[in-house]
Coordinates of C-alpha atoms and ligand atoms in Angstrom, one line a residue:
X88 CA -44.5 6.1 39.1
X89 CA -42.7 3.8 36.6
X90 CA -43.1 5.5 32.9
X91 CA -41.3 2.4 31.1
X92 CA -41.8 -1.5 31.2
X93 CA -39.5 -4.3 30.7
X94 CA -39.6 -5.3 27.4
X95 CA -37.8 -8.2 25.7
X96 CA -34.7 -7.5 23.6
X97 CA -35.8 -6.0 20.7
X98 CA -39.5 -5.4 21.2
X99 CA -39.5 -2.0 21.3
X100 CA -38.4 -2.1 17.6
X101 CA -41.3 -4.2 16.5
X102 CA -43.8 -1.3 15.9
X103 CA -42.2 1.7 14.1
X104 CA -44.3 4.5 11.9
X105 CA -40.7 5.3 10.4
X106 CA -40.8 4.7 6.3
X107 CA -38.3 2.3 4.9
X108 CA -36.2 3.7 2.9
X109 CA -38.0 2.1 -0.2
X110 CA -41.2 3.7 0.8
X111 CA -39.6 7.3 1.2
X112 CA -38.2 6.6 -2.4
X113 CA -41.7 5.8 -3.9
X114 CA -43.1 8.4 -2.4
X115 CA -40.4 11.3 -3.5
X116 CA -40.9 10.0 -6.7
X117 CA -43.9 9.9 -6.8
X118 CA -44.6 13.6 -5.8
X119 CA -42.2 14.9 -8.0
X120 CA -44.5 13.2 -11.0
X121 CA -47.6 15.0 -9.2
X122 CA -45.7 18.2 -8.7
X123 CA -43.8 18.8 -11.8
X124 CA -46.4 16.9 -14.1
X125 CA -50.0 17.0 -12.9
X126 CA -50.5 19.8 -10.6
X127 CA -49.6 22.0 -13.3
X128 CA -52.3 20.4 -15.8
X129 CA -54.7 19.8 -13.3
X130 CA -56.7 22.9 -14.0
X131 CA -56.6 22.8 -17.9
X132 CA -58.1 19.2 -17.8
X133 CA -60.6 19.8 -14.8
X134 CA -61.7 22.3 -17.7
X135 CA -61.6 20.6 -20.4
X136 CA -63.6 17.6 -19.0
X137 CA -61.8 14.9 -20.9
X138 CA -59.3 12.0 -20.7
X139 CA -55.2 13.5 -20.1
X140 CA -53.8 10.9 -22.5
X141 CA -50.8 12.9 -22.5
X142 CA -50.5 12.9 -19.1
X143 CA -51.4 9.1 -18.9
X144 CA -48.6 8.3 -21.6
X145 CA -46.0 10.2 -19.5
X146 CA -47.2 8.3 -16.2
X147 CA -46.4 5.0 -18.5
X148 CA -42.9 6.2 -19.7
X149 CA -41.9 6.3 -16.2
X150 CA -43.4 3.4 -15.2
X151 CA -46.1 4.8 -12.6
X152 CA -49.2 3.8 -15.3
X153 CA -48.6 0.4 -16.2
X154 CA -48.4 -3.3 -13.9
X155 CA -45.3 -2.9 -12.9
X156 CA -46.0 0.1 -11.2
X157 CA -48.8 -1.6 -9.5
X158 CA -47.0 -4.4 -9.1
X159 CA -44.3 -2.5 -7.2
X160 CA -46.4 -0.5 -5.4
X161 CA -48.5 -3.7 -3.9
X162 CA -44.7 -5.8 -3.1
X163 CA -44.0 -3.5 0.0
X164 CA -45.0 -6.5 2.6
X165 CA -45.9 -3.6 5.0
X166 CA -48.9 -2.3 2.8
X167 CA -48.0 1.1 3.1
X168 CA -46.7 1.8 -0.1
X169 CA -49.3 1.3 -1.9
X170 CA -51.5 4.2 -0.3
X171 CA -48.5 6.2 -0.2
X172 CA -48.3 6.5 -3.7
X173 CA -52.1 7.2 -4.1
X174 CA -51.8 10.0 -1.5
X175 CA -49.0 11.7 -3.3
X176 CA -50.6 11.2 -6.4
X177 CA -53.9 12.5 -5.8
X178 CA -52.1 15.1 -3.9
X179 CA -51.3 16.4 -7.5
X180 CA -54.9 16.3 -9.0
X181 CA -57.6 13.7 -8.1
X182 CA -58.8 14.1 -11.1
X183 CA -56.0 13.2 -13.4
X184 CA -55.1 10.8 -10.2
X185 CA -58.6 8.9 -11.1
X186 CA -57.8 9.0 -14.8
X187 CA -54.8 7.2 -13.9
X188 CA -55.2 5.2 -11.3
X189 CA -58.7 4.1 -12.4
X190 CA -58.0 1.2 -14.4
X191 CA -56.7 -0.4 -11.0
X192 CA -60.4 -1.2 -10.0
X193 CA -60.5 -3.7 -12.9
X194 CA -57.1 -4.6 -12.6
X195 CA -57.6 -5.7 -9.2
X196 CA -60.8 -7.5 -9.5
X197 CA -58.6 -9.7 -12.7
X198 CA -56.2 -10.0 -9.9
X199 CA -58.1 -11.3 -7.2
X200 CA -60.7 -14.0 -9.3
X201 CA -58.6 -14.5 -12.5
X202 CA -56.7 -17.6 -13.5
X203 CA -52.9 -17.2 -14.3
X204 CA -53.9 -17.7 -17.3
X205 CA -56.6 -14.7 -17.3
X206 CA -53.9 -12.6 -15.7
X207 CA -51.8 -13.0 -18.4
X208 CA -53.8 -12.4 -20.8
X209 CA -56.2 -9.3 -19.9
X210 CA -53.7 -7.3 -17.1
X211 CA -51.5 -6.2 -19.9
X212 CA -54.1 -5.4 -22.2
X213 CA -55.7 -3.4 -19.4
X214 CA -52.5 -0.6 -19.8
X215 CA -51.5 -0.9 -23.3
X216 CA -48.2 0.4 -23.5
X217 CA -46.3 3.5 -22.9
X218 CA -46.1 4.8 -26.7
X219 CA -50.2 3.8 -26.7
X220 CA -51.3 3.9 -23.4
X221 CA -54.5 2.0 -23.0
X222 CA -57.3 2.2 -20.0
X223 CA -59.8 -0.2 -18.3
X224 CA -62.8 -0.2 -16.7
X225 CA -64.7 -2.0 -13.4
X226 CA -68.5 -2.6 -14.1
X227 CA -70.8 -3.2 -11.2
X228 CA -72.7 0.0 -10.5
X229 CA -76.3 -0.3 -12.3
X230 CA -79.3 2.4 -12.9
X231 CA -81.2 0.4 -10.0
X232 CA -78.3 -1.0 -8.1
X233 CA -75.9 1.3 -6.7
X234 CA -75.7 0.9 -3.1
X235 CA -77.3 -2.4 -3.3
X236 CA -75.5 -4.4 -5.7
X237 CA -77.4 -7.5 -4.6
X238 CA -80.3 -6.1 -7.4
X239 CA -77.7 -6.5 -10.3
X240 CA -80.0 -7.2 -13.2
X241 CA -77.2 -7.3 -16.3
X242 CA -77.5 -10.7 -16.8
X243 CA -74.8 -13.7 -18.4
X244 CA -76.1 -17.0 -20.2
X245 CA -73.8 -19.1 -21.0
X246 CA -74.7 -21.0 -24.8
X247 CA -72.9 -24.3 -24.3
X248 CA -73.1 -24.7 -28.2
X249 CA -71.0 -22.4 -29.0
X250 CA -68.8 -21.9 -25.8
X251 CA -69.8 -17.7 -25.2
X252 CA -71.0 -15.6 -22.3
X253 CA -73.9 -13.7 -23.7
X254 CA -73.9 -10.1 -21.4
X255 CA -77.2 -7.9 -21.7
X256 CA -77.6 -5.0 -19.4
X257 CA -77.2 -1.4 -18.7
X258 CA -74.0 -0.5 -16.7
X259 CA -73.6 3.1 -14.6
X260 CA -71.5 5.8 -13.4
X261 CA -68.4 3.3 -15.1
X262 CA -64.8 5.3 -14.7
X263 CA -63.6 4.9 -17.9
X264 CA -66.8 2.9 -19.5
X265 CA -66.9 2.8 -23.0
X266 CA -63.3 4.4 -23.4
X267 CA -61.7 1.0 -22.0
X268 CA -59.5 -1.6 -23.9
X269 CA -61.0 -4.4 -21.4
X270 CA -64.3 -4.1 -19.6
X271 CA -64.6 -6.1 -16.4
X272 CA -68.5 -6.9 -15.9
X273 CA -70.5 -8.4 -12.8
X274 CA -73.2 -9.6 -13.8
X275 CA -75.9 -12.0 -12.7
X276 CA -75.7 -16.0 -13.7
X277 CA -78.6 -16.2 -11.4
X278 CA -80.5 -14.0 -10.0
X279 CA -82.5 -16.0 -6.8
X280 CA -78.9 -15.9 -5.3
X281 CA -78.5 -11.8 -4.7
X282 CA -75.2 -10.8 -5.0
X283 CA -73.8 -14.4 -4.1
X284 CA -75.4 -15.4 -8.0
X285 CA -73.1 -13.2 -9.3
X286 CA -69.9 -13.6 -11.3
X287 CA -67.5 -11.1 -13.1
X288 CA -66.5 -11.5 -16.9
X289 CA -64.0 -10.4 -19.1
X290 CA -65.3 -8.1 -22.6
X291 CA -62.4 -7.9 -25.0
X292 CA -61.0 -5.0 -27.3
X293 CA -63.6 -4.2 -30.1
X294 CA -66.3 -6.8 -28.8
X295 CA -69.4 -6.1 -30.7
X296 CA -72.9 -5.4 -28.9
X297 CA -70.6 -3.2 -25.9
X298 CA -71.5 0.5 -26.5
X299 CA -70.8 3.5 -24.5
X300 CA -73.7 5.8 -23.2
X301 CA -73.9 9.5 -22.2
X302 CA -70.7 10.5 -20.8
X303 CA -71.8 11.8 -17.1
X304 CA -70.7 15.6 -16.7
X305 CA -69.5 15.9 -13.0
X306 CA -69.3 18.2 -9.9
X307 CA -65.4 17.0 -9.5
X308 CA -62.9 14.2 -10.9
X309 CA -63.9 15.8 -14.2
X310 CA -60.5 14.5 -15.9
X311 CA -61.9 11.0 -14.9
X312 CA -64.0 9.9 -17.7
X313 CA -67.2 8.4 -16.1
X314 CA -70.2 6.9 -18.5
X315 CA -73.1 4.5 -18.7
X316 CA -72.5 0.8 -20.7
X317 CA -74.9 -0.9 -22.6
X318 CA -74.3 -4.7 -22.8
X319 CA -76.6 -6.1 -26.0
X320 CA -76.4 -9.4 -26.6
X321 CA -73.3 -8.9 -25.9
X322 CA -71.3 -12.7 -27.4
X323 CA -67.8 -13.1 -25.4
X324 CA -65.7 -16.1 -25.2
X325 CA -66.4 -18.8 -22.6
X326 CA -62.8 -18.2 -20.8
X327 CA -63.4 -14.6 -20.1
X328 CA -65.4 -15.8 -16.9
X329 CA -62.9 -14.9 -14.6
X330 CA -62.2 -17.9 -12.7
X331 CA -63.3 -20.2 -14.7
X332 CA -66.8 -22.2 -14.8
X333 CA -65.5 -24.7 -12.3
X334 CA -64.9 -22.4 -9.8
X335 CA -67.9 -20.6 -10.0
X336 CA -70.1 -24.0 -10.7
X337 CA -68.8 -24.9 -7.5
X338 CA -69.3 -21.3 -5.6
X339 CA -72.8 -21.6 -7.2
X340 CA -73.8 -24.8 -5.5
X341 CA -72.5 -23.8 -2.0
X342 CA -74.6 -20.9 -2.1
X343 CA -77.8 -23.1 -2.9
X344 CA -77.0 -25.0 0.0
X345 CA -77.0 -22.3 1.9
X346 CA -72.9 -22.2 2.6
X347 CA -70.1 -19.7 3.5
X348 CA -71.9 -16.1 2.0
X349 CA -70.2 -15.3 -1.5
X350 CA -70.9 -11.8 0.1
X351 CA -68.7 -12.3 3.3
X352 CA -66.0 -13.0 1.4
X353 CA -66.7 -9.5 -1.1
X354 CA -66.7 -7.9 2.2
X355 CA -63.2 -8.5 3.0
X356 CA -62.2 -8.0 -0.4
X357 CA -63.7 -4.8 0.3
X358 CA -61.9 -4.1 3.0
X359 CA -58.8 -4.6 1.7
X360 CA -59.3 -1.8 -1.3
X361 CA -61.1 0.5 0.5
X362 CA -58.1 1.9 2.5
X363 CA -56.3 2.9 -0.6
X364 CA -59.4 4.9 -1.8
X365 CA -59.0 6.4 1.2
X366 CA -55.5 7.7 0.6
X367 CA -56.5 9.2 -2.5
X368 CA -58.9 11.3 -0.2
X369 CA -56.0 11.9 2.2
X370 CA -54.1 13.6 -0.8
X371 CA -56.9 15.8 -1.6
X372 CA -56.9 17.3 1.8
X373 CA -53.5 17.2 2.5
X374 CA -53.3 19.3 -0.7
X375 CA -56.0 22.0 0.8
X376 CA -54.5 22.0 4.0
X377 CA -50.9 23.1 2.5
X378 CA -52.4 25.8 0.9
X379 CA -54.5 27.0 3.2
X380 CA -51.6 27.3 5.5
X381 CA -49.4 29.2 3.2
X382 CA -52.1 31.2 2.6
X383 CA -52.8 32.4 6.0
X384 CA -49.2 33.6 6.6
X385 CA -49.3 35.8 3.8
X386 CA -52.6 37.4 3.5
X387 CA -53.1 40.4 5.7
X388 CA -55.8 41.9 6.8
X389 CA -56.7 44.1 9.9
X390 CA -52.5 45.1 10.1
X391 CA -51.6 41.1 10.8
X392 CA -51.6 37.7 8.7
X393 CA -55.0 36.3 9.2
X394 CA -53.3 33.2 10.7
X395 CA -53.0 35.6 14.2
X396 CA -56.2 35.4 14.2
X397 CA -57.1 32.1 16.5
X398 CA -59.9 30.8 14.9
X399 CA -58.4 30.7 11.6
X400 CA -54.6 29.3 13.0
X401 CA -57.1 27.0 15.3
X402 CA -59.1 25.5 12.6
X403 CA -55.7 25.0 10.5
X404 CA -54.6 23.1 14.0
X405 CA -57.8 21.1 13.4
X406 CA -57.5 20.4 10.1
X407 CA -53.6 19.2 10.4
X408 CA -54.8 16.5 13.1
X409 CA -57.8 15.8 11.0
X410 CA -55.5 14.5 8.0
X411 CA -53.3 12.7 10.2
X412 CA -55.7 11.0 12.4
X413 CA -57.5 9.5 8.8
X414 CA -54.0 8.7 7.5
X415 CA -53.2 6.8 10.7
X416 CA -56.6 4.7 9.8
X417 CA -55.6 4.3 6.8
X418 CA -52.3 3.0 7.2
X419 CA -53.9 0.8 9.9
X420 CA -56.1 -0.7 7.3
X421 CA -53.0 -1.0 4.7
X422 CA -51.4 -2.9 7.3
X423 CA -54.1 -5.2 8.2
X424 CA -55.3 -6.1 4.6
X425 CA -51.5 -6.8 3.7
X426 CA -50.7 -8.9 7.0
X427 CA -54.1 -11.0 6.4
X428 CA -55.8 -9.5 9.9
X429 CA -58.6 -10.1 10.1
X430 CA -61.3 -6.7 9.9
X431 CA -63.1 -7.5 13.0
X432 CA -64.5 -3.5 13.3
X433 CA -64.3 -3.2 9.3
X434 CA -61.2 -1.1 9.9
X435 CA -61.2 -0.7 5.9
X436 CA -64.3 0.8 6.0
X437 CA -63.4 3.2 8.9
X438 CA -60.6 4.3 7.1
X439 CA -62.5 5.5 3.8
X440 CA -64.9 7.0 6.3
X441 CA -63.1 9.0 7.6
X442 CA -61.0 9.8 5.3
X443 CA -63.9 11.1 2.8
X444 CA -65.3 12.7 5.2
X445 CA -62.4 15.0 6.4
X446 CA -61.3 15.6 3.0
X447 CA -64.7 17.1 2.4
X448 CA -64.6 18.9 5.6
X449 CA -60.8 20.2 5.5
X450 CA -61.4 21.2 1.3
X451 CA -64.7 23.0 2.7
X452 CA -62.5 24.8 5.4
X453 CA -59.6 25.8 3.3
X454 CA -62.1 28.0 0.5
X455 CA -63.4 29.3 3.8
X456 CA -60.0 30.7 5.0
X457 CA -59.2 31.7 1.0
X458 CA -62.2 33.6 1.0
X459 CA -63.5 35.2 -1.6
X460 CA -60.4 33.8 -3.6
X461 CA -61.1 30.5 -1.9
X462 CA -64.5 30.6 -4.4
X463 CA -63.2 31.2 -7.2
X464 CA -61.7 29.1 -10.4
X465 CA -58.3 31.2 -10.5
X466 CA -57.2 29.1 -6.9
X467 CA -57.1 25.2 -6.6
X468 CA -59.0 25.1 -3.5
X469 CA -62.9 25.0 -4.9
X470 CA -61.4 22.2 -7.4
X471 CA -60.4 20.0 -4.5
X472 CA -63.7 20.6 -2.5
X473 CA -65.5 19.5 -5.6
X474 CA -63.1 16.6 -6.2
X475 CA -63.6 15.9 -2.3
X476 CA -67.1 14.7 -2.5
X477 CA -67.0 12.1 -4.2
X478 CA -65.0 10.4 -2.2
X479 CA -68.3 10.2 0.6
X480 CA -70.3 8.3 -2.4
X481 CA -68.4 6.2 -4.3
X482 CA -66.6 2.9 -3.5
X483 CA -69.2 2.5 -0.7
X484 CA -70.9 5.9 0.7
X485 CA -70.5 7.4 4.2
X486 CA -74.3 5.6 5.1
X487 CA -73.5 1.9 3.8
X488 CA -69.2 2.3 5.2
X489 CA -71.4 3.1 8.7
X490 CA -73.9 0.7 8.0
X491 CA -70.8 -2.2 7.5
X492 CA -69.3 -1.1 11.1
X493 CA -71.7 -1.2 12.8
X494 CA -72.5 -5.0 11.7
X495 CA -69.4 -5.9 12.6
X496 CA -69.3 -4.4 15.6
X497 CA -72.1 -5.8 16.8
X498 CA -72.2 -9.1 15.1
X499 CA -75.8 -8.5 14.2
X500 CA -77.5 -7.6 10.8
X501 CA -78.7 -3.9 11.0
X502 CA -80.9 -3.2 8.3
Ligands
FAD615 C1 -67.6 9.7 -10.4 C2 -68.1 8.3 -10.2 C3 -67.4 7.2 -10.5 C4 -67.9 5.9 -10.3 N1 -67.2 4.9 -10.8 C5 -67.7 3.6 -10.7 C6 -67.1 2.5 -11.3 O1 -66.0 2.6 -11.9 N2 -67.7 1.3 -11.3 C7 -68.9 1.2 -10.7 O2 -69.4 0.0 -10.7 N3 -69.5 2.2 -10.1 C8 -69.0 3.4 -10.1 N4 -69.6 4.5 -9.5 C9 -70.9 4.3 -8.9 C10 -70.9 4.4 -7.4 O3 -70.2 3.3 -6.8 C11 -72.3 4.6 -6.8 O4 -72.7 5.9 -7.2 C12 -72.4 4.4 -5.4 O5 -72.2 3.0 -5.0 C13 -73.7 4.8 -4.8 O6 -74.8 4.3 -5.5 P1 -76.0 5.2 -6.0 O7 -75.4 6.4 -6.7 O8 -76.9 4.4 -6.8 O9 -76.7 5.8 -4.7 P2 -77.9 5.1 -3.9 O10 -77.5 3.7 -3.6 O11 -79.1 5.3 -4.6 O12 -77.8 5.9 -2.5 C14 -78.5 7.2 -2.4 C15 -78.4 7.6 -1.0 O13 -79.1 6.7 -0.1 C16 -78.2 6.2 0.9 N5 -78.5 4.8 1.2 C17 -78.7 3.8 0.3 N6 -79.0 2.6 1.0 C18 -78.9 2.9 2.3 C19 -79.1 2.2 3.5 N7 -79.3 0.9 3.5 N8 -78.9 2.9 4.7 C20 -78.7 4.2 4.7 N9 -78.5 4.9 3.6 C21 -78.6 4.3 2.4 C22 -76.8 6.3 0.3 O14 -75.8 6.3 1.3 C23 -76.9 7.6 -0.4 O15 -76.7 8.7 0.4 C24 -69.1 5.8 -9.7 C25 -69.9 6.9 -9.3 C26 -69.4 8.1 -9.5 C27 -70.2 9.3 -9.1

């Protein structure tokens, strides 16, 4: 039987999973950072629950925190580069990853609605710079609208007399809320519309009538600084609606008449970012994984290595294919949200599913094979299970990434 097919000249070239030689850069250097700089901090600030400014400043001096990092990262017309980075990253610490990598979310959301001229403006004040190294944060999440965002009820009234956004509201579980130089909020400009009546606005440095609430203690990502925001009578100027009131005067009125969903379009932007939480994940397990390995060669018990034992080289076997196999979705995703294909089986979506989900189950299995050691503080492995799980919740949990599948699967709307 024929094993081969006749392929035109050069076909066979036109699908490769072999990194360019830009992408193998980016991601040595950016595991040396994780290696020589976080890991080794990771522990201190999981303890100490707080911000790593000093880690944060050194990401800036070498040009990982800042735009052009970003900016560099997001060029790579493949897509890959960008989740490489975040794997090797987060491969370090996730929580230190988050605290650096967090200000992306609003940087992104300025990205994709902003003018030039709002781009300008807020993206460097999102970073600060390296000597004073500033962070932002991404405001949707709300006391009573978490999964559903569609029940936003922070509202913005626009006072024609004096050209302001007036924000009131209560904002949760914000990654760096309160601590930020620039807030990004979605709020409601009307409510009747759901999540289509919706917009996202700018709150300057210092704005009065922004205050930060409890800061949440956490399970994991404790070096990510998460906290509630109160918005009261909150007065901004009329050009921090990102976009611009044209735009969303105009978005407004095809979503009375009944147009193309505002929430279609959020879905695709959705499945463009998801795949890159989904490396973080991937960096998380890949972490456990590596030390679980090691591990198993050199602890003994019963005269041999306990990795002789099948069920513990077996479940390493497991959790090897198990990081590769979301890695492969998530590189699929990259690909697809870079090259403008179209998400027909939410394929961004699949990849943060699975992704969370084996980095829970392959964190979970690495304390197993650490044992008693595996539970304690004094080894990483309990850090990275509790870092894990949030990675099944946030950015769209396991039940609503399922729930988006199986929509577009089937074309229908599954409640
Ligand atoms: C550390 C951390 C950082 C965060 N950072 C940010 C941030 O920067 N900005 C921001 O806006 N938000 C942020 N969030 C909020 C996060 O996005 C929400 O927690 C998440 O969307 C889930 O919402 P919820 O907690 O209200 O859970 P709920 O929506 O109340 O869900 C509770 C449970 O019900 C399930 N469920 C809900 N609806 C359905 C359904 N239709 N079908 C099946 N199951 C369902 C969920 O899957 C979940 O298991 C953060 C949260 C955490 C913990």
């Amino acid at each position: 039987m024929a094993t081969t097919v006749d392929l035109p000249e050069g076909a066979a070239a036109a699908f490769s999973l072999e990194l360019s030689q830009d992408q193998r850069d980016v991601r040595d250097w950016v595991h040396g950072f994780a290696k020589n700089v976080v890991r080794p901090a990771a522990s201190e600030w999981d303890e100490r629950e707080q911000t790593p400014w000093p880690v944060i400043q050194e990401a800036a001096k070498i040009g990982l925190y800042g735009f052009e990092g970003l900016a560099q990262f997001h060029a790579d017309p493949s897509g890959l580069t960008m989740a490489i980075a975040n794997e090797e990253l987060f491969w370090g610490d996730a929580g230190i990853g988050m605290a650096i990598m967090g200000t992306s979310l609003a940087v992104a959301s300025i990205f994709g609605s902003g003018t030039p001229e709002q781009m300008g403006e807020w993206i460097p004040q999102c970073f600060g710079t390296p000597d004073e190294p500033q962070v932002a944060a991404f405001c949707v999440s709300e006391p009573d609208a978490g999964s559903d965002v569609s029940a936003l009820r922070t509202t913005a009234r626009y006072d024609e007399a004096k050209d302001e956004w007036v924000l009131n509201g209560q904002k949760a579980w914000a990654t760096n809320g309160g601590i930020a130089n620039v807030h990004v909020i979605v709020a409601t400009v009307d409510r009747e519309l759901g999540s289509r009546g919706q917009a996202a606005f700018i709150v300057p440095p210092g704005t009065r009538g922004l205050t930060q609430g409890t800061k949440v203690k956490k399970h994991g990502l404790r070096a990510s600084h998460t906290a509630d925001v109160f918005l009261d009578d909150c007065r901004i100027p009329g050009r921090c609606l990102l976009g611009g009131r044209e735009k969303l005067a105009a978005r407004l009125a095809r979503a009375r008449e009944g147009g193309r969903s505002k929430s279609q379009a959020a879905m695709q932007t959705f499945e463009v970012t998801r795949p890159t939480v989904g490396a973080q994940a991937i960096g998380i397990a890949r972490a456990a994984y590596e030390y679980a390995l090691d591990y198993a060669k050199e602890r003994t018990q019963f005269g041999r290595a306990i990795i002789e034992n099948q069920s513990i080289a077996f479940t390493l076997a497991d959790m090897k294919m198990e990081v590769d196999c979301a890695r492969l979705l998530v590189w699929r995703a990259s690909w697809m949200g870079r090259t403008g294909q179209p998400f027909t089986a939410a394929e961004g979506s699949m990849s943060k599913l699975k992704a969370g989900e084996v980095a829970v189950w392959v964190t979970e299995r690495a304390i197993q094979i650490l044992g008693g050691n595996g539970y304690t503080r004094e080894f990483p492995v309990e850090r990275w299970h509790r870092d894990a799980k949030i990675y099944t919740i946030f950015e769209g949990t396991s039940e609503i990434q399922r729930l988006v599948i199986a929509r577009a699967i089937s074309g229908l709307q599954i409640p």
